[in-house]
Coordinates of C-alpha atoms in Angstrom, one line a residue:
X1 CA 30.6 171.2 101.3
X2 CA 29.5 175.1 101.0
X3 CA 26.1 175.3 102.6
X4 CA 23.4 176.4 100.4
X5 CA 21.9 180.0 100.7
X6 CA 19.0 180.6 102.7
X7 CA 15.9 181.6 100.8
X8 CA 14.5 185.1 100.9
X9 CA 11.3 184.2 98.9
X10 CA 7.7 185.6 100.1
X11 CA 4.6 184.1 99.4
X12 CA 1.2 185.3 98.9
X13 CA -0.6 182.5 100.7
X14 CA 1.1 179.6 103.1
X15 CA -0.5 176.9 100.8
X16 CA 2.8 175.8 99.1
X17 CA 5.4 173.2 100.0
X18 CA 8.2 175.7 99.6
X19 CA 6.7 177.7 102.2
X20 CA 6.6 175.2 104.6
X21 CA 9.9 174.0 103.4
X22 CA 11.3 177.4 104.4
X23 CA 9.4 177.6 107.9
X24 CA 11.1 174.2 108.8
X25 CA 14.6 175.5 107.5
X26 CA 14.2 178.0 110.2
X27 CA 15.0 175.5 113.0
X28 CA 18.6 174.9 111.1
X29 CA 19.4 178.5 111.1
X30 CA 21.5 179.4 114.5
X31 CA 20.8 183.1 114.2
X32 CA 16.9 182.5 113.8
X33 CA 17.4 180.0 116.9
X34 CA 18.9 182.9 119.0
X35 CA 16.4 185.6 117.6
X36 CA 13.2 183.1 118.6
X37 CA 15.0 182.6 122.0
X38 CA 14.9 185.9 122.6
X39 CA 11.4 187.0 121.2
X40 CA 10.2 183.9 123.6
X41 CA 11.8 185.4 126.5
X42 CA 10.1 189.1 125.8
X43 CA 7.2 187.2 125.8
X44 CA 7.4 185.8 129.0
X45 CA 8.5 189.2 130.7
X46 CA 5.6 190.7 129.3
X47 CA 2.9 188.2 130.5
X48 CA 1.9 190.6 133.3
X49 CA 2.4 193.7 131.7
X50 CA -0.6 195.0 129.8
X51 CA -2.3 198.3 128.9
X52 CA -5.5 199.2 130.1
X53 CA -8.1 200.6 128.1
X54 CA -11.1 200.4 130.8
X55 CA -13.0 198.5 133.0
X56 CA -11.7 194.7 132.7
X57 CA -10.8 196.1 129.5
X58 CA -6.7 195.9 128.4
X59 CA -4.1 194.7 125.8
X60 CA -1.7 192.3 126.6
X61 CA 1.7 193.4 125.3
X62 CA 3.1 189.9 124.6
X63 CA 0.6 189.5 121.8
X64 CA 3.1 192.1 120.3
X65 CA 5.9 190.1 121.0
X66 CA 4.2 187.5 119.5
X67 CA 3.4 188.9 116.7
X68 CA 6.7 189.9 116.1
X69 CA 8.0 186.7 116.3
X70 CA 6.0 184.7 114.3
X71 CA 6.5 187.1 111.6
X72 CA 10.1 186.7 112.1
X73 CA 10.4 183.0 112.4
X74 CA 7.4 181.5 110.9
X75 CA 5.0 178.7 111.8
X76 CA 7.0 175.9 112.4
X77 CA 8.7 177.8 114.9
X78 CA 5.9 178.6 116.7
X79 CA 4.6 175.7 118.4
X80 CA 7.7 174.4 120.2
X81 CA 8.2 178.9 120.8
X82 CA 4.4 178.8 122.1
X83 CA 4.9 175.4 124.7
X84 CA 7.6 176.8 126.1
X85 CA 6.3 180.4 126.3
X86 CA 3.2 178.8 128.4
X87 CA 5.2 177.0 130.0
X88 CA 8.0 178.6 131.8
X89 CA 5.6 181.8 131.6
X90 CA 2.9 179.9 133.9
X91 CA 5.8 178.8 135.9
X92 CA 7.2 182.2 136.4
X93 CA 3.9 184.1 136.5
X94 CA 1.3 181.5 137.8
X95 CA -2.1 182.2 137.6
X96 CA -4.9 179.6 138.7
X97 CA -4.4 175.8 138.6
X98 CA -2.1 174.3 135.6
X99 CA -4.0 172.4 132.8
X100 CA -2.0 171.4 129.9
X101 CA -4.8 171.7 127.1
X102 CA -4.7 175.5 127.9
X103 CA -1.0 175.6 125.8
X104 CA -3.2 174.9 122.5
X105 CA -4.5 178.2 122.7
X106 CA -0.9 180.0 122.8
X107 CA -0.4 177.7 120.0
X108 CA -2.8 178.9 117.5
X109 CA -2.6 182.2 118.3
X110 CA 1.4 182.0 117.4
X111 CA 0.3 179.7 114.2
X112 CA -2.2 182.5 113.4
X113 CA 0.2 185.4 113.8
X114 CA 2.3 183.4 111.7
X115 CA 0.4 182.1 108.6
X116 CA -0.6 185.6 108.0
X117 CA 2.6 187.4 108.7
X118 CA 5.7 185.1 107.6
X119 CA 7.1 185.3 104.2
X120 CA 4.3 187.5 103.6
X121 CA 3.7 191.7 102.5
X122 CA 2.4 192.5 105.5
X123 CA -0.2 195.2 105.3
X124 CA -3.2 196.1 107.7
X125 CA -5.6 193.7 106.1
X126 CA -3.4 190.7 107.0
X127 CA -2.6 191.8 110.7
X128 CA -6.5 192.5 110.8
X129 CA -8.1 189.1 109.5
X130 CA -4.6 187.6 112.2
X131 CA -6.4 189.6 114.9
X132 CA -10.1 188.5 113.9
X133 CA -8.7 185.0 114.0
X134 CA -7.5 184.5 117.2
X135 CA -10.3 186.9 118.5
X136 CA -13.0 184.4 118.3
X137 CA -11.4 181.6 116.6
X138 CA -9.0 181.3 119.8
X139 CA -10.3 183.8 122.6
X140 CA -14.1 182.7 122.4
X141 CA -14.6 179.2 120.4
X142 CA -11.3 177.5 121.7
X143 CA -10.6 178.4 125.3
X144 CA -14.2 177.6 126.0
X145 CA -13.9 174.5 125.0
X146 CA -10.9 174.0 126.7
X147 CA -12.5 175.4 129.6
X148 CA -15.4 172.9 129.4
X149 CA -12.6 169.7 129.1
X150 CA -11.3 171.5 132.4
X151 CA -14.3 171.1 134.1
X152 CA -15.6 167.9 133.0
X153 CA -11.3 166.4 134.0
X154 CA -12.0 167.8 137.4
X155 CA -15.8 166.2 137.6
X156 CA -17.6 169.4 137.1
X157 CA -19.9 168.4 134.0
X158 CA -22.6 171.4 134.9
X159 CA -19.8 173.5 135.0
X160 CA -18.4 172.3 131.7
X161 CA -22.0 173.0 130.1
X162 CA -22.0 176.1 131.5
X163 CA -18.5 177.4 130.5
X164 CA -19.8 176.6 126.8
X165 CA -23.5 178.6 126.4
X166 CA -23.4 180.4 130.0
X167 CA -22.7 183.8 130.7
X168 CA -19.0 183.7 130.4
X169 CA -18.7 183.0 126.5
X170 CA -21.5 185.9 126.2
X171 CA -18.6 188.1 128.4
X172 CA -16.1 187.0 126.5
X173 CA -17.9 187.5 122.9
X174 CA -18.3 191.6 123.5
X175 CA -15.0 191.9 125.5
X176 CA -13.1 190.6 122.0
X177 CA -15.8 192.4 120.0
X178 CA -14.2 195.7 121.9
X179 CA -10.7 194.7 121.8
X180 CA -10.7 193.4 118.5
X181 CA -10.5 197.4 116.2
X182 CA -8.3 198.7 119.1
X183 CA -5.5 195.8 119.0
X184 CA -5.6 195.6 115.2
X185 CA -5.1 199.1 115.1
X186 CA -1.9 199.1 118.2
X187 CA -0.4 196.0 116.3
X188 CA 0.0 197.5 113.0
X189 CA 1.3 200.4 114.4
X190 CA 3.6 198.5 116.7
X191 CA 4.4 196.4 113.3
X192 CA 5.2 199.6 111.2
X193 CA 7.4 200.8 113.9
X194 CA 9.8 197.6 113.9
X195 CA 9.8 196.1 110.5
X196 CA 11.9 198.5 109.0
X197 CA 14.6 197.5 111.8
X198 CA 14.1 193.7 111.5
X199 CA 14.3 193.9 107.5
X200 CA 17.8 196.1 107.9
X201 CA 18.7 192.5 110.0
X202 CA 17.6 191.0 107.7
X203 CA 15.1 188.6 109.4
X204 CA 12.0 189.3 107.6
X205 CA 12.2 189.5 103.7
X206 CA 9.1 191.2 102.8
X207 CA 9.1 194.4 100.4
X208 CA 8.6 197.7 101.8
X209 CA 4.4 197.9 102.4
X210 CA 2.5 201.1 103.3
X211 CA 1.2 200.4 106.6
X212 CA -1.3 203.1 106.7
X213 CA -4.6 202.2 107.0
X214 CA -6.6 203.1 103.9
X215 CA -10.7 204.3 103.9
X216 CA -11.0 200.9 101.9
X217 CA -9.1 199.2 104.7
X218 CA -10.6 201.0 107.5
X219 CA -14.5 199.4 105.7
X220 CA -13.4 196.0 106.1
X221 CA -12.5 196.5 109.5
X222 CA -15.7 198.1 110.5
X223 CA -17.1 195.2 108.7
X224 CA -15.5 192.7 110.6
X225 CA -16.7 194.4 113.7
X226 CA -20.1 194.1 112.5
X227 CA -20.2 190.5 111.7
X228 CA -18.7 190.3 114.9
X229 CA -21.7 192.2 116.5
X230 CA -24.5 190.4 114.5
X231 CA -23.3 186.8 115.4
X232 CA -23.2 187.5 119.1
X233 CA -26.8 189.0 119.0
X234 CA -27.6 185.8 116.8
X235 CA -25.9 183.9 119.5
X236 CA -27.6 185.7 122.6
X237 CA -31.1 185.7 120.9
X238 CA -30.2 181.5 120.5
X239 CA -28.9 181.0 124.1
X240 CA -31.5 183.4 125.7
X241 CA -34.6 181.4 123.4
X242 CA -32.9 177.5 124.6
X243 CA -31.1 178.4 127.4
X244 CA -32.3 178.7 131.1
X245 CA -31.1 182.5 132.4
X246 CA -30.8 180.6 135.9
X247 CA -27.5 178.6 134.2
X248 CA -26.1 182.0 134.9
X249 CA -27.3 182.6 138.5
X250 CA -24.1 183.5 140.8
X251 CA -24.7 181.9 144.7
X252 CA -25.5 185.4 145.9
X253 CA -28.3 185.9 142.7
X254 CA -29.5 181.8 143.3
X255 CA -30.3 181.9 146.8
X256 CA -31.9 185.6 146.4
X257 CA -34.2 183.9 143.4
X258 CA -35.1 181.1 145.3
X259 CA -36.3 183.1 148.3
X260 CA -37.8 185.4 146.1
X261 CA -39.7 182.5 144.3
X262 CA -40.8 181.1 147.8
X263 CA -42.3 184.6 149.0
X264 CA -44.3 184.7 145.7
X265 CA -45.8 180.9 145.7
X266 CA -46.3 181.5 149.7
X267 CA -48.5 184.6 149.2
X268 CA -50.0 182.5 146.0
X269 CA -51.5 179.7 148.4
X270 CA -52.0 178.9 151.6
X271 CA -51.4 174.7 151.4
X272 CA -47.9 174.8 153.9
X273 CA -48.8 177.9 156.4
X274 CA -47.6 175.2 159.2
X275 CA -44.3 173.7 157.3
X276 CA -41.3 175.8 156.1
X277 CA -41.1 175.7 152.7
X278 CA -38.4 176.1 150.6
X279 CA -38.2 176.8 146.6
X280 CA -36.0 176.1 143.9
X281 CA -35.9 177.8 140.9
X282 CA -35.4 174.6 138.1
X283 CA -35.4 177.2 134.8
X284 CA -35.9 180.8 133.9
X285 CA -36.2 181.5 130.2
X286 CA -36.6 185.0 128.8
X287 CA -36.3 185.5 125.3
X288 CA -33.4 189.1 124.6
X289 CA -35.5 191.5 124.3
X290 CA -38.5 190.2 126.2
X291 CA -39.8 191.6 129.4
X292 CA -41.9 188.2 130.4
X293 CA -39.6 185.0 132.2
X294 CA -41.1 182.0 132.3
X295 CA -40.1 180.5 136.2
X296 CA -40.4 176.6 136.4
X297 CA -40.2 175.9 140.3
X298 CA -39.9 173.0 142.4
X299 CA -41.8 173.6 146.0
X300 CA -40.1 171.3 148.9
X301 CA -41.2 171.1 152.5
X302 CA -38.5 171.0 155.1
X303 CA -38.2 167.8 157.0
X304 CA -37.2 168.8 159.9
X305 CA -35.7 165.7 162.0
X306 CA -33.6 165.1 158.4
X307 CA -32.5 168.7 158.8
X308 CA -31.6 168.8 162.1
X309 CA -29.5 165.5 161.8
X310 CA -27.6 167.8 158.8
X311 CA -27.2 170.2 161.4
X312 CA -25.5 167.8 163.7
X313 CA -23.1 166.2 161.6
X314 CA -22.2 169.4 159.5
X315 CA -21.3 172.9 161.2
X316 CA -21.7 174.4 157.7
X317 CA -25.0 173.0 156.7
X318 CA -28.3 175.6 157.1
X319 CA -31.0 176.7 155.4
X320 CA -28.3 179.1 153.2
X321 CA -27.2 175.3 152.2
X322 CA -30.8 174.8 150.8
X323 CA -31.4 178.5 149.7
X324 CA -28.5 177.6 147.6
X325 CA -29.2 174.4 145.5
X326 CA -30.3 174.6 141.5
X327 CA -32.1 172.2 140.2
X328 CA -30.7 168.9 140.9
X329 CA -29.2 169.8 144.1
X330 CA -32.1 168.2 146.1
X331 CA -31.6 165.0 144.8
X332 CA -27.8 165.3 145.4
X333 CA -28.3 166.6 149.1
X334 CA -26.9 164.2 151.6
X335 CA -29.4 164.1 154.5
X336 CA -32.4 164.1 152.0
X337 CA -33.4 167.2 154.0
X338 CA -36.3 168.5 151.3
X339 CA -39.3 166.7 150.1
X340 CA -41.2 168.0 147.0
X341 CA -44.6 168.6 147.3
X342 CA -45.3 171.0 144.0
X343 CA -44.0 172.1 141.0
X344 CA -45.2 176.1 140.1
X345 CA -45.2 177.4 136.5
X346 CA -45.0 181.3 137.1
X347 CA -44.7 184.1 134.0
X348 CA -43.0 187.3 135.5
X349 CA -43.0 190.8 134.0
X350 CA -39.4 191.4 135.4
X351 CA -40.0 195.9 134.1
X352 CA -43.1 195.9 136.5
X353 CA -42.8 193.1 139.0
X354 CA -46.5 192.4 138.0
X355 CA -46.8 188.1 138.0
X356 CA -48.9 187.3 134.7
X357 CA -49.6 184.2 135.7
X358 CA -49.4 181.5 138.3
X359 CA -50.5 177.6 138.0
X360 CA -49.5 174.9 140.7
X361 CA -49.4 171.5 140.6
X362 CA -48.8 169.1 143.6
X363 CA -46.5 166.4 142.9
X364 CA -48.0 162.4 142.5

């Protein structure tokens, strides 16, 4: 029985059973086999290599790789390509603890790569909306949410709230916002440069494209970068309007708030002058581009003799353990070492330091 010719047809959109017909045919051909094997294994050497741009700022060149090969090989390819490129790359290049959900994200950025590239005429406006995609699709809405399942598997639930509105996804939003014109930019070039050599081997069929960015082109990129821009300000102005800015405290920035915050409600009354007094800052909210927070504290005595027996049964418990706890800490600590006696409602002007207001109300 002759074998049938492979098809060399490309298709303007993936939304067509012939196109997926083709992308599973893929897996059948031995030369595409061998050619996905080896765009896999660049992408595992080049897990660690990347090129900086700045500051916490650099491109990863396997996304390159990976590009390439989902153009090459198409989107069926690409998920049992992108499990075993996270895989064996997390085996050879290990970085923090293992969690499984964390493959998805290689996934859809290889499906992304690959609905917009394979079978297609690949031109700058098609590796830019690929980029876009997996720049907040996969980088900023995805991974945080994986993050977030990570936390909550382990027990961590305040962490897994946090991972979604704290200060991380805000990070992450203007990292990709930078990244996103500069890789665009790199991965069409890189893409010009080799798709005259894989269409000579015959692995991609598409007609000969100009690859040059046009003025037209270059708009809809600055464009992109704007929508970019105004949903994370719409996002920050959101999260900074419903969101406590203490969610985002590191343990250094905690226990210097909740000293400071005892200082101010110290010099604000004179009720404990015999009783050390410890506060804890429950919520800080501080609209963008407002000056004025609005502090909600919790004012605790120290029991001593609880303290003490903290002390004696824990080397590492002290009054940096207190200094330390957010708002439900407290409630959580073992030796039931604080006792609240107040809860202060302070407005802040954090430009001049000058405290706008102060009210105190002892706790029934």
């Amino acid at each position: 029985m002759s074998k049938a010719p492979k098809s060399m047809r490309v298709y303007s959109h993936p939304f067509s059973l012939a196109y997926w017909a083709d992308a599973a045919a893929e897996l059948r051909d031995t030369k595409m086999l061998v050619i996905s094997a080896l765009m896999v294994a660049l992408r595992i050497a080049l897990k660690p290599a990347a090129i900086p741009l700045g500051p916490s700022l650099y491109i990863q060149t396997a996304t390159l790789a990976t590009a390439l090969g989902a153009m090459i090989f198409g989107p069926v390819m690409a998920i049992p390509a992108a499990i075993i490129s996270d895989t064996v790359g997390f085996m050879i290049w290990p970085t923090g603890d293992y969690f499984l959900p964390f493959v998805l994200t290689e996934i859809a950025s290889t499906l992304i790569y690959a609905l917009f590239l394979y079978r297609a005429k690949v031109t700058p406006i098609r590796v830019m909306f690929a980029r876009f995609g997996i720049c907040f699709l996969v980088n900023v809405v995805l991974q945080q949410v994986i993050y977030a399942w990570y936390y909550t598997y382990i027990g961590n639930p305040d962490q897994a709230k946090e991972s979604i509105m704290g200060i991380m996804t805000v990070t992450r939003i203007f990292k990709n916002l930078a990244l996103f014109p500069i890789e665009t930019v790199v991965l069409t070039l890189f893409l010009r440069a080799l798709m005259p050599v894989a269409r000579r081997a015959r692995l991609i069929y598409c007609p000969e494209s100009d690859m040059r960015f046009t003025k037209k082109q270059v708009a809809v990129l600055i464009l992109l970068v704007l929508v970019g821009i105004v949903s994370a300000v719409s996002y920050l102005g959101y999260r900074y309007t419903s969101t406590s800015r203490s969610a985002d405290y590191t343990d250094k920035q905690r226990i210097q708030a909740n000293q400071t915050m005892t200082d101010l409600v110290l010099e604000e009354t004179e009720d404990w002058d015999d009783e050390t007094v410890v506060c804890i800052v429950d919520s800080a909210y501080r609209g963008l581009f407002e000056a004025e927070t609005d502090y909600t504290v919790s004012v605790y005595i120290l029991d001593e003799e609880a303290f003490a027996a903290g002390q004696a049964a824990d080397k590492y418990y002290s009054l940096n353990t207190l200094w330390g706890y957010s708002k439900s800490g407290p409630k959580k600590d073992p030796y039931g070492s604080l006792i609240k006696v107040a809860t202060a409602e302070i407005q802040k002007n954090e430009k001049t330091g000058e405290i706008l207001s102060f009210t105190l109300a002892p706790t029934e």
